[in-house]
PDB file of C-alpha atoms in Angstrom:
ATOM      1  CA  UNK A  19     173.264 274.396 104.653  1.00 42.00           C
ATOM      2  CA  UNK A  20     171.371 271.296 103.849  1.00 49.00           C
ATOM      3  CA  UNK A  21     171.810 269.819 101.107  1.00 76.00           C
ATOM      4  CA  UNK A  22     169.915 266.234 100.295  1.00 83.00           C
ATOM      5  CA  UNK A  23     172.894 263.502  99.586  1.00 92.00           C
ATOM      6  CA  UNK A  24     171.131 260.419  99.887  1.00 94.00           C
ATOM      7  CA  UNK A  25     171.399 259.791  96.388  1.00 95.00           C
ATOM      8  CA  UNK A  26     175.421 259.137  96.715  1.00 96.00           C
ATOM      9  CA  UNK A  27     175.312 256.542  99.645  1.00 96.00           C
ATOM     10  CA  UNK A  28     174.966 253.341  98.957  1.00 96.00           C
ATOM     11  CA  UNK A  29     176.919 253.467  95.875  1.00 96.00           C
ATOM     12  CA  UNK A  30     178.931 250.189  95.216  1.00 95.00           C
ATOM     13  CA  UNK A  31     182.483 250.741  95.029  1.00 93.00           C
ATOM     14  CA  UNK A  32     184.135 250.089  91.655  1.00 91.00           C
ATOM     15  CA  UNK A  33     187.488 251.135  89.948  1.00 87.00           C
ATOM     16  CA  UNK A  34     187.579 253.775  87.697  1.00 84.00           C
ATOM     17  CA  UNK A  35     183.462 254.021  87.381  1.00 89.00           C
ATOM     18  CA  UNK A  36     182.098 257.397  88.630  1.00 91.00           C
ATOM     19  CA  UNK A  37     178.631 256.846  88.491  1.00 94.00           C
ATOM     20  CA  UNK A  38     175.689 255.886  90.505  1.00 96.00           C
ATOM     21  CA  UNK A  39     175.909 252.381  89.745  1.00 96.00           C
ATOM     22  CA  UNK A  40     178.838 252.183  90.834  1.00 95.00           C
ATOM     23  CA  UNK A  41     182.979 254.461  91.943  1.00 93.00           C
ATOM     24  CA  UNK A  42     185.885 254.790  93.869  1.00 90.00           C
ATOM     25  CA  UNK A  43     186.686 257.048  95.928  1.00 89.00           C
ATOM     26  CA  UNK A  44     188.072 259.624  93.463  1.00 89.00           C
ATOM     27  CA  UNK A  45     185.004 258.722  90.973  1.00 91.00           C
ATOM     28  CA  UNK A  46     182.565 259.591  93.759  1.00 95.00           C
ATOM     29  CA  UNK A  47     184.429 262.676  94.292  1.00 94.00           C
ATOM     30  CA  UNK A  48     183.958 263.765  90.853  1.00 92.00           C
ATOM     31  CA  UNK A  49     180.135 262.719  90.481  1.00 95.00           C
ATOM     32  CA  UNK A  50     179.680 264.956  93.371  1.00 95.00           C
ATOM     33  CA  UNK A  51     181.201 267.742  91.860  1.00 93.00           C
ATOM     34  CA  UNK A  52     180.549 267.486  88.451  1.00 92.00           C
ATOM     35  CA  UNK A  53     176.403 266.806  89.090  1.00 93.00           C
ATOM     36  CA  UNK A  54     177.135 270.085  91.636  1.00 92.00           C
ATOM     37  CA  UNK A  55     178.008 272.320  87.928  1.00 91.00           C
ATOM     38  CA  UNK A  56     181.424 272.307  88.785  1.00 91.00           C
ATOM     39  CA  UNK A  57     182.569 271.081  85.444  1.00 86.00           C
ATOM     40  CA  UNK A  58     185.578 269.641  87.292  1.00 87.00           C
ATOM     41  CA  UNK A  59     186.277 265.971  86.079  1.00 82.00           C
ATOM     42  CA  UNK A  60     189.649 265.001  88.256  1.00 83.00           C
ATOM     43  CA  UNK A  61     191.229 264.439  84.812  1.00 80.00           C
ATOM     44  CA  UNK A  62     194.514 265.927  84.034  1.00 80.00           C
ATOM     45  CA  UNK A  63     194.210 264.998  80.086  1.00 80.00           C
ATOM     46  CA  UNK A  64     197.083 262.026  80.060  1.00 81.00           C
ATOM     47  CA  UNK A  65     195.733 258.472  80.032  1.00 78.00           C
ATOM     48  CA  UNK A  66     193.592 257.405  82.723  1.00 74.00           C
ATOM     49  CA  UNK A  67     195.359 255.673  86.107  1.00 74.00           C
ATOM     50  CA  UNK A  68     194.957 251.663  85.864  1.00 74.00           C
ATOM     51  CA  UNK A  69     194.620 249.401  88.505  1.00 71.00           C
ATOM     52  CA  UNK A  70     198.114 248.817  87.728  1.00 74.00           C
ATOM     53  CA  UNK A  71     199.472 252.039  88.469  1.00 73.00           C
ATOM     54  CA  UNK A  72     196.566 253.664  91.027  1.00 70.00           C
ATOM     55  CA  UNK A  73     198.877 253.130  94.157  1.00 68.00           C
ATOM     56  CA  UNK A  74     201.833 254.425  92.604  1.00 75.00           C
ATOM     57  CA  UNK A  75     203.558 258.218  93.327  1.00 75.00           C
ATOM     58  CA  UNK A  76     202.740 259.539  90.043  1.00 78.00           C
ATOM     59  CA  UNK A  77     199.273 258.394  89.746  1.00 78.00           C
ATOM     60  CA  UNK A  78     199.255 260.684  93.483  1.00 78.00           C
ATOM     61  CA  UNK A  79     201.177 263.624  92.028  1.00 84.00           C
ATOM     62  CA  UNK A  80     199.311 264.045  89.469  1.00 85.00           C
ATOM     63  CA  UNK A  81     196.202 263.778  91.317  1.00 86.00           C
ATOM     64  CA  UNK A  82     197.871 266.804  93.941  1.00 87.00           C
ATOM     65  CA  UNK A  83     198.528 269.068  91.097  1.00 89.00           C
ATOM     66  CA  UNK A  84     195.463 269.267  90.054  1.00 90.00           C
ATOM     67  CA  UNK A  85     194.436 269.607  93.384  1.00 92.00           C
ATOM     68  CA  UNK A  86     196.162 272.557  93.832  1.00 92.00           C
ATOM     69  CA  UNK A  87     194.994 273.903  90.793  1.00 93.00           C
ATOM     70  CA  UNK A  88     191.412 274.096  91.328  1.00 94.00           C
ATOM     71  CA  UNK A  89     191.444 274.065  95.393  1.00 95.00           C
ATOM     72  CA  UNK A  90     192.640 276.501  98.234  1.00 95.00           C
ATOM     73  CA  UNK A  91     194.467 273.971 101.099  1.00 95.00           C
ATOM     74  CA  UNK A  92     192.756 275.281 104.142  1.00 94.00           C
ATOM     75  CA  UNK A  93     195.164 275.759 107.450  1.00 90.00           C
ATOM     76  CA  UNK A  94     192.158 275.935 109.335  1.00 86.00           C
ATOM     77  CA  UNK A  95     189.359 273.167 109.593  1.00 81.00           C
ATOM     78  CA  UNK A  96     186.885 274.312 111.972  1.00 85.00           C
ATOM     79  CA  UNK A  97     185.752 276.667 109.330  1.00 88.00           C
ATOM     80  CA  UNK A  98     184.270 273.349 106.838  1.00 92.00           C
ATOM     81  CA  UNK A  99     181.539 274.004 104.655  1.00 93.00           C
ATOM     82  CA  UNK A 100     179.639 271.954 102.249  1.00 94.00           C
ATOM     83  CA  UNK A 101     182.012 270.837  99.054  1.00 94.00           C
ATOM     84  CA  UNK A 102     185.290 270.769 100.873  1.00 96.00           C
ATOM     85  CA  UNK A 103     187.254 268.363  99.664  1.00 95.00           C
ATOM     86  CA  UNK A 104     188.876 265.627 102.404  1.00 95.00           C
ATOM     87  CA  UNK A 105     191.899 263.750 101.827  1.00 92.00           C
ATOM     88  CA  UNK A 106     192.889 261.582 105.176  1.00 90.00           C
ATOM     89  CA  UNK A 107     194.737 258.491 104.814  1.00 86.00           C
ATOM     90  CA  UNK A 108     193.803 255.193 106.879  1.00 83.00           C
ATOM     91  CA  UNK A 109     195.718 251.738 106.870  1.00 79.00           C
ATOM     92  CA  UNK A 110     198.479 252.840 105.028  1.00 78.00           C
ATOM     93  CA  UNK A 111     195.428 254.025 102.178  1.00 79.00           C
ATOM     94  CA  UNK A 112     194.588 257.371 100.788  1.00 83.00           C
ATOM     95  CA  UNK A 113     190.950 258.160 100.654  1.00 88.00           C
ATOM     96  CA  UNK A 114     189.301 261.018  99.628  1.00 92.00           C
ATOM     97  CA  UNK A 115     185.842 262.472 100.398  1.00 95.00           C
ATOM     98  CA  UNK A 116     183.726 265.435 100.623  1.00 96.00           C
ATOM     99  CA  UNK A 117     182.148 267.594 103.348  1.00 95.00           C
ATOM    100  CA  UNK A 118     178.611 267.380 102.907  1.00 95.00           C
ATOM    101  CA  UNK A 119     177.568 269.546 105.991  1.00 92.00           C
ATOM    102  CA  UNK A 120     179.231 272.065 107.976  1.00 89.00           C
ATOM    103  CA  UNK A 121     179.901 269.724 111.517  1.00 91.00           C
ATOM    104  CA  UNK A 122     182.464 267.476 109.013  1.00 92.00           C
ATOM    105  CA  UNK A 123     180.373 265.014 108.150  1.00 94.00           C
ATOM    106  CA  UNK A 124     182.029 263.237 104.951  1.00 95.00           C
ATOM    107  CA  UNK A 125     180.662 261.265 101.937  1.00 96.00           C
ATOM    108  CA  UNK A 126     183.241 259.174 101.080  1.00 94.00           C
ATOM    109  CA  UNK A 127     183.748 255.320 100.496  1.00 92.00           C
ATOM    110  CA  UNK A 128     184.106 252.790 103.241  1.00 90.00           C
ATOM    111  CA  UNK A 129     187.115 251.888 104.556  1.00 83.00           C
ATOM    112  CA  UNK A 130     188.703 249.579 103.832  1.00 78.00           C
ATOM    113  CA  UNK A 131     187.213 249.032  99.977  1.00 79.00           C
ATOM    114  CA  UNK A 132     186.612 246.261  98.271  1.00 82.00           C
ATOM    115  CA  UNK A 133     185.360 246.072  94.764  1.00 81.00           C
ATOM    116  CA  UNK A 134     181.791 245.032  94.712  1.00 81.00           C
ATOM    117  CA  UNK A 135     180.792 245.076  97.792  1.00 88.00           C
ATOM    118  CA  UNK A 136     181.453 248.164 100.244  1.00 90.00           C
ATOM    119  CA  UNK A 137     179.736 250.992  99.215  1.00 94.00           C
ATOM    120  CA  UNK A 138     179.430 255.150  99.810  1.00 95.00           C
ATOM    121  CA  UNK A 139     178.919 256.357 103.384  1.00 94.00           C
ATOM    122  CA  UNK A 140     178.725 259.077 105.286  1.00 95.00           C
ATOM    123  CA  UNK A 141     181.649 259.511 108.240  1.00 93.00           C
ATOM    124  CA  UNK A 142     181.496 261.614 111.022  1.00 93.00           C
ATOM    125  CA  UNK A 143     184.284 264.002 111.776  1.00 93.00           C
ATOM    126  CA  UNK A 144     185.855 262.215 114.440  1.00 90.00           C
ATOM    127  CA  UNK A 145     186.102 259.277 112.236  1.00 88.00           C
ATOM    128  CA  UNK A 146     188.866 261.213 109.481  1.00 89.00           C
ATOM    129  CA  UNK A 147     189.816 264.032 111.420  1.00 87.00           C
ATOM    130  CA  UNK A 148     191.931 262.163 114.415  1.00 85.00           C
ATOM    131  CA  UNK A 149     194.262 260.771 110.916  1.00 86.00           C
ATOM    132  CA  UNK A 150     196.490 262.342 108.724  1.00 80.00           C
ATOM    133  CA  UNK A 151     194.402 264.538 106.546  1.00 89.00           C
ATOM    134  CA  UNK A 152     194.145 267.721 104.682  1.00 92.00           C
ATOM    135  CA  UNK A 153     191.144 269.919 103.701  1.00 94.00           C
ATOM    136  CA  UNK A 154     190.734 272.015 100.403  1.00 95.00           C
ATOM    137  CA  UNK A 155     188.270 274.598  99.139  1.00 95.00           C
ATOM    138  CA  UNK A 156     187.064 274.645  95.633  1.00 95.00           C
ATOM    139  CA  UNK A 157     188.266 277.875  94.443  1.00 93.00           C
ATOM    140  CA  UNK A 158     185.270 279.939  93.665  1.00 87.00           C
ATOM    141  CA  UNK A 159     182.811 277.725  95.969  1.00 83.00           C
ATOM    142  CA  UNK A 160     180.432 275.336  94.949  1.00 84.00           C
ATOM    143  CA  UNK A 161     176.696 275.828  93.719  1.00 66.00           C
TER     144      UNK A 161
END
């Protein structure tokens, strides 16, 4: 399937914004999905994760449970297909992204980030899949 993405690379990486002027990683996540009719807003309905708190094991938790929720872990990644959702983790970071075609290729943020001035890419499979990293399906698909 081909799909056209251009639209979410080059998007300048700031905390906590999930537009196209500007996301993290989990804010580009959710523009992707939500602008896909997901209605699926990575919000849990407690009070938004700070700077303060974003690296900390709760702000992660609760970020996994609703996951799991809304997403099928798959045990088997040579089946991708666009929407999967990639979490990998790289320099001691966790990143996510999502599988925008079905070789792997990921839109996610660069690596490392750094408010202002890296921006969305695109990564080739080789470039997440060789790290720690798990793949989920939205259950129901995507549009």
């Amino acid at each position: 399937m081909t799909k056209d993405i251009s639209k979410y690379v080059g998007i300048k990486h700031y905390f906590g914004r999930s537009d196209h002027d500007g996301c993290d990683c989990i804010g580009l996540v959710r523009l992707f999905y939500l602008e896909h009719g997901t209605g699926l807003d990575f919000t849990d309905g407690q009070p938004p994760v700070t700077p303060e708190n974003y690296f900390t094991a709760a702000s992660w938790r609760r970020l996994f449970r609703y996951i799991h929720k809304h997403f099928d872990e798959l045990t088997d990644d040579s089946t991708l297909s666009y929407g999967d959702l990639v979490l990998f983790r790289i320099n001691d970071c966790e990143h996510m992204g999502v599988i925008v075609n079905e070789y792997g290729l990921c839109l996610a943020m660069e690596v490392p980030e750094e408010e202002g001035v890296t921006t969305s890419t695109l990564y080739h499979k080789s470039f997440w899949h060789h790290v720690q990293h798990k793949v989920y399906r939205l259950k129901g698909g995507i549009r």
